[in-house]
GROMACS .gro file of C-alpha atoms in nm:
model
  264
    1TRP     CA    1  15.463   7.385   4.795
    2SER     CA    2  15.162   7.425   5.040
    3PRO     CA    3  15.406   7.360   5.357
    4VAL     CA    4  15.632   7.643   5.221
    5LEU     CA    5  15.266   7.855   5.176
    6ALA     CA    6  15.162   7.773   5.458
    7PHE     CA    7  15.474   7.911   5.661
    8ASN     CA    8  15.500   8.216   5.481
    9LEU     CA    9  15.119   8.290   5.567
   10ASN     CA   10  15.182   8.205   5.950
   11HIS     CA   11  15.494   8.443   5.934
   12GLY     CA   12  15.383   8.734   5.773
   13LEU     CA   13  15.477   8.629   5.364
   14VAL     CA   14  15.882   8.677   5.470
   15MET     CA   15  16.009   8.496   5.206
   16PHE     CA   16  15.787   8.640   4.962
   17ARG     CA   17  15.886   9.022   5.101
   18PHE     CA   18  16.289   8.882   5.128
   19HIS     CA   19  16.286   8.814   4.746
   20LEU     CA   20  16.088   9.070   4.666
   21LEU     CA   21  16.155   9.389   4.840
   22GLN     CA   22  16.498   9.333   5.016
   23ARG     CA   23  16.714   9.097   4.854
   24HIS     CA   24  16.786   9.281   4.551
   25VAL     CA   25  17.045   9.528   4.641
   26GLN     CA   26  17.338   9.480   4.401
   27PRO     CA   27  17.268   9.584   4.037
   28LEU     CA   28  17.464   9.509   3.741
   29GLY     CA   29  17.288   9.722   3.456
   30ALA     CA   30  17.035   9.575   3.256
   31VAL     CA   31  17.182   9.405   2.984
   32GLY     CA   32  17.465   9.271   3.190
   33GLY     CA   33  17.232   9.159   3.431
   34LEU     CA   34  17.041   8.959   3.138
   35LEU     CA   35  17.345   8.843   3.036
   36ALA     CA   36  17.458   8.699   3.299
   37PHE     CA   37  17.156   8.514   3.400
   38LEU     CA   38  17.060   8.364   3.117
   39GLY     CA   39  17.444   8.258   3.038
   40GLY     CA   40  17.437   8.091   3.358
   41VAL     CA   41  17.119   7.922   3.286
   42CYS     CA   42  17.236   7.825   2.967
   43ALA     CA   43  17.562   7.658   3.124
   44LEU     CA   44  17.412   7.543   3.383
   45GLY     CA   45  17.120   7.388   3.223
   46LEU     CA   46  17.277   7.263   2.856
   47GLY     CA   47  16.995   7.060   2.725
   48LEU     CA   48  16.736   7.229   2.941
   49PRO     CA   49  16.649   7.560   2.819
   50LEU     CA   50  16.548   7.414   2.476
   51GLY     CA   51  16.229   7.331   2.675
   52LEU     CA   52  16.126   7.673   2.658
   53ARG     CA   53  16.071   7.620   2.268
   54ALA     CA   54  15.802   7.309   2.314
   55GLY     CA   55  15.532   7.253   2.110
   56ARG     CA   56  15.197   7.238   2.235
   57GLY     CA   57  15.214   6.861   2.252
   58GLN     CA   58  15.536   6.853   2.458
   59ARG     CA   59  15.517   7.099   2.731
   60GLY     CA   60  15.365   6.868   3.013
   61ARG     CA   61  15.214   6.962   3.339
   62GLY     CA   62  15.514   7.184   3.463
   63TRP     CA   63  15.617   7.394   3.174
   64ALA     CA   64  15.407   7.688   3.254
   65LEU     CA   65  15.560   7.672   3.579
   66GLY     CA   66  15.886   7.663   3.445
   67VAL     CA   67  15.915   7.931   3.146
   68VAL     CA   68  15.691   8.136   3.434
   69TRP     CA   69  16.003   8.082   3.704
   70ILE     CA   70  16.262   8.190   3.434
   71THR     CA   71  16.115   8.471   3.300
   72LEU     CA   72  16.077   8.590   3.668
   73PHE     CA   73  16.380   8.586   3.749
   74SER     CA   74  16.505   8.761   3.370
   75LEU     CA   75  16.319   9.041   3.464
   76SER     CA   76  16.493   9.073   3.817
   77ALA     CA   77  16.795   9.035   3.653
   78LEU     CA   78  16.726   9.345   3.469
   79ARG     CA   79  16.788   9.536   3.766
   80THR     CA   80  17.011   9.336   4.024
   81ARG     CA   81  17.171   9.026   4.027
   82ALA     CA   82  17.016   8.726   3.962
   83LEU     CA   83  17.233   8.381   3.992
   84PRO     CA   84  17.218   8.115   3.783
   85HIS     CA   85  17.097   7.853   4.029
   86TRP     CA   86  16.851   8.051   4.131
   87GLY     CA   87  16.663   7.898   3.791
   88ALA     CA   88  16.760   7.589   3.849
   89PRO     CA   89  16.385   7.474   4.008
   90GLY     CA   90  16.281   7.619   3.686
   91LEU     CA   91  16.497   7.402   3.502
   92ALA     CA   92  16.404   7.066   3.596
   93LEU     CA   93  16.017   7.212   3.542
   94LEU     CA   94  16.156   7.247   3.165
   95ALA     CA   95  16.355   6.915   3.169
   96PRO     CA   96  16.090   6.662   3.050
   97ALA     CA   97  15.999   6.893   2.716
   98ALA     CA   98  16.304   6.944   2.672
   99ALA     CA   99  16.412   6.553   2.666
  100LEU     CA  100  16.111   6.549   2.417
  101ARG     CA  101  16.239   6.779   2.178
  102LEU     CA  102  16.573   6.565   2.182
  103ARG     CA  103  16.447   6.247   2.114
  104GLY     CA  104  16.462   6.288   1.747
  105ARG     CA  105  16.846   6.383   1.767
  106PRO     CA  106  17.032   6.118   1.951
  107GLY     CA  107  17.385   6.331   1.865
  108LEU     CA  108  17.336   6.598   2.037
  109ALA     CA  109  17.132   6.453   2.351
  110SER     CA  110  17.469   6.239   2.351
  111THR     CA  111  17.680   6.542   2.364
  112LEU     CA  112  17.526   6.698   2.637
  113VAL     CA  113  17.488   6.417   2.863
  114LEU     CA  114  17.850   6.414   2.780
  115SER     CA  115  17.918   6.763   2.828
  116GLY     CA  116  17.745   6.744   3.163
  117LEU     CA  117  17.901   6.459   3.316
  118GLY     CA  118  18.225   6.623   3.239
  119LEU     CA  119  18.094   6.973   3.352
  120CYS     CA  120  17.974   6.799   3.701
  121VAL     CA  121  18.388   6.606   3.703
  122LEU     CA  122  18.538   6.952   3.627
  123VAL     CA  123  18.388   7.145   3.905
  124TRP     CA  124  18.442   6.808   4.154
  125LEU     CA  125  18.807   6.835   4.077
  126GLN     CA  126  18.843   7.225   4.116
  127ALA     CA  127  18.638   7.247   4.476
  128GLY     CA  128  18.901   6.966   4.557
  129PHE     CA  129  19.214   7.023   4.403
  130GLY     CA  130  19.203   7.421   4.242
  131LEU     CA  131  19.272   7.233   3.892
  132LEU     CA  132  19.274   7.590   3.733
  133PRO     CA  133  19.428   7.857   3.810
  134LEU     CA  134  19.128   8.101   3.864
  135PRO     CA  135  19.155   8.421   4.038
  136PRO     CA  136  18.896   8.409   4.298
  137ALA     CA  137  18.629   8.643   4.209
  138LEU     CA  138  18.591   8.381   3.901
  139ASP     CA  139  18.629   8.040   4.120
  140PRO     CA  140  18.294   8.033   4.327
  141THR     CA  141  18.441   7.658   4.471
  142ARG     CA  142  18.677   7.874   4.650
  143GLU     CA  143  18.349   7.941   4.901
  144LEU     CA  144  18.377   7.606   5.026
  145GLN     CA  145  18.716   7.559   5.115
  146GLY     CA  146  18.916   7.620   5.445
  147TRP     CA  147  18.563   7.691   5.679
  148ARG     CA  148  18.636   7.370   5.881
  149ALA     CA  149  19.003   7.533   5.998
  150MET     CA  150  18.869   7.895   5.997
  151GLY     CA  151  18.529   7.746   6.233
  152ALA     CA  152  18.790   7.547   6.465
  153ALA     CA  153  18.993   7.927   6.516
  154LEU     CA  154  18.662   8.081   6.592
  155GLU     CA  155  18.554   7.821   6.815
  156HIS     CA  156  18.936   7.835   6.988
  157GLU     CA  157  18.829   8.244   7.033
  158ARG     CA  158  18.478   8.189   7.161
  159ALA     CA  159  18.621   7.907   7.448
  160ALA     CA  160  18.911   8.182   7.541
  161LEU     CA  161  18.658   8.428   7.568
  162GLY     CA  162  18.395   8.279   7.749
  163PRO     CA  163  18.210   7.947   7.790
  164SER     CA  164  17.875   8.147   7.714
  165ALA     CA  165  18.008   8.341   7.426
  166LEU     CA  166  17.854   8.364   7.126
  167ILE     CA  167  18.015   8.389   6.749
  168LEU     CA  168  17.842   8.655   6.495
  169SER     CA  169  17.852   8.769   6.197
  170PRO     CA  170  17.677   9.024   6.046
  171ARG     CA  171  17.605   8.768   5.668
  172TYR     CA  172  17.411   8.487   5.666
  173GLN     CA  173  17.693   8.357   5.465
  174LEU     CA  174  17.966   8.345   5.675
  175SER     CA  175  17.743   8.265   5.950
  176SER     CA  176  17.616   7.972   5.804
  177GLN     CA  177  17.935   7.853   5.658
  178VAL     CA  178  18.083   7.900   6.031
  179ALA     CA  179  17.766   7.655   6.215
  180TRP     CA  180  17.778   7.396   5.935
  181ALA     CA  181  18.153   7.364   6.007
  182LEU     CA  182  18.119   7.335   6.377
  183GLY     CA  183  17.783   7.130   6.391
  184ALA     CA  184  17.436   7.220   6.484
  185ASP     CA  185  17.536   7.270   6.860
  186ALA     CA  186  17.779   7.529   6.792
  187PRO     CA  187  17.646   7.923   6.915
  188VAL     CA  188  17.688   8.034   6.601
  189ASP     CA  189  17.429   8.332   6.532
  190ARG     CA  190  17.405   8.657   6.272
  191ILE     CA  191  17.374   9.023   6.377
  192GLY     CA  192  17.240   9.322   6.159
  193GLY     CA  193  17.179   9.317   5.823
  194ARG     CA  194  16.842   9.213   5.644
  195PRO     CA  195  16.695   8.986   5.791
  196ASP     CA  196  16.732   8.602   5.677
  197GLN     CA  197  16.688   8.252   5.842
  198PHE     CA  198  16.831   8.328   6.133
  199ASP     CA  199  16.584   8.571   6.237
  200LEU     CA  200  16.330   8.283   6.202
  201TRP     CA  201  16.494   8.029   6.438
  202ALA     CA  202  16.736   8.256   6.688
  203GLU     CA  203  16.549   8.386   7.014
  204PRO     CA  204  16.728   8.752   7.013
  205THR     CA  205  16.646   8.803   7.427
  206ALA     CA  206  16.885   8.492   7.478
  207ARG     CA  207  17.187   8.707   7.333
  208GLN     CA  208  17.144   9.003   7.532
  209GLY     CA  209  17.383   9.089   7.783
  210ARG     CA  210  17.608   8.798   7.603
  211ASP     CA  211  17.975   8.870   7.507
  212ALA     CA  212  18.097   8.749   7.131
  213VAL     CA  213  18.324   8.672   6.852
  214VAL     CA  214  18.217   8.907   6.605
  215PHE     CA  215  18.359   8.831   6.257
  216CYS     CA  216  18.342   8.951   5.912
  217ALA     CA  217  18.591   8.869   5.593
  218GLU     CA  218  18.773   9.149   5.499
  219HIS     CA  219  18.645   9.150   5.093
  220LEU     CA  220  18.316   9.220   5.269
  221PRO     CA  221  18.183   9.562   5.399
  222CYS     CA  222  18.285   9.569   5.765
  223ALA     CA  223  18.436   9.827   5.861
  224ARG     CA  224  18.356   9.764   6.233
  225PRO     CA  225  18.173   9.512   6.464
  226PRO     CA  226  17.782   9.531   6.440
  227GLY     CA  227  17.574   9.556   6.763
  228ALA     CA  228  17.608   9.783   7.057
  229TRP     CA  229  17.805   9.655   7.354
  230ALA     CA  230  17.855   9.748   7.660
  231GLY     CA  231  18.174   9.636   7.769
  232GLY     CA  232  18.308   9.775   7.399
  233CYS     CA  233  18.487   9.553   7.123
  234VAL     CA  234  18.903   9.504   7.104
  235GLU     CA  235  19.041   9.336   6.777
  236ARG     CA  236  19.217   9.039   6.756
  237PRO     CA  237  19.468   8.918   6.515
  238ALA     CA  238  19.304   8.811   6.156
  239ILE     CA  239  19.205   8.437   6.104
  240LEU     CA  240  19.323   8.356   5.707
  241HIS     CA  241  19.307   8.061   5.482
  242ARG     CA  242  19.585   7.997   5.260
  243ASP     CA  243  19.665   7.788   4.996
  244GLU     CA  244  19.915   7.520   4.932
  245ALA     CA  245  20.142   7.781   4.762
  246GLY     CA  246  20.074   8.001   5.115
  247GLN     CA  247  19.856   8.217   4.944
  248THR     CA  248  19.584   8.426   5.141
  249MET     CA  249  19.260   8.284   4.962
  250ARG     CA  250  19.041   8.448   5.289
  251ALA     CA  251  19.089   8.661   5.576
  252LEU     CA  252  18.855   8.682   5.844
  253ARG     CA  253  18.855   8.994   6.099
  254VAL     CA  254  18.800   8.900   6.458
  255TRP     CA  255  18.631   9.108   6.741
  256TRP     CA  256  18.576   9.049   7.088
  257CYS     CA  257  18.303   9.220   7.207
  258ARG     CA  258  18.172   9.234   7.599
  259GLY     CA  259  17.798   9.276   7.719
  260LEU     CA  260  17.515   9.280   7.375
  261VAL     CA  261  17.336   9.541   7.441
  262GLY     CA  262  17.115   9.522   7.119
  263PRO     CA  263  17.138   9.498   6.739
  264ASP     CA  264  17.280   9.825   6.580
   0.00000   0.00000   0.00000
């Protein structure tokens, strides 16, 4: 934890400000948000939430921090969308206490272990083969699919625009997926939107005046390419990712933009 704290002290507490002030912008409603978060935590951790009810002699050193972690995100879920995997570090801290509570219940412990293994296999099969015909909104594994092909298509657009052109999107998730697909040397960045990791390692002045392939996903808000461009922007044909049945799973809108003036 000390390296994280030291980094934040030297960067204006950027992570604290992000999570406490900037991140939470998608309210689901108090009860719905809390139930969605806690239900997901229980599904993700299976028997680990049992550690919340551990007795004093079963808690261990990390128990209190695990309880605080789960509690903080539960409170956050009352006013915004809190994703279940945010509670995973808290579950890990509760694991020793949960194991002690399960020591005298070998049948339940075995059931939980087998359920966890089965869930891992199911997620792997769903991500690799689309085993269950779930709609995209209920299938988070779809976010992992198609990025190599889409990244290659964006790189083709960038090469056609010019050797010094960038690949930009207004969302951290989109830029990260493309950067991962193309490799560390790819000139991928994020423009506009709320602060994120790209702001910590990017050099904004190095983008001034450069051309860029700007893209966004059609299922996310993006009416026009973000940024101010001296030479304007021209929309290109959309880049589509289709499944084996030919159904469009993701569509990217793409623009050629010339001469970046500023982020807004």
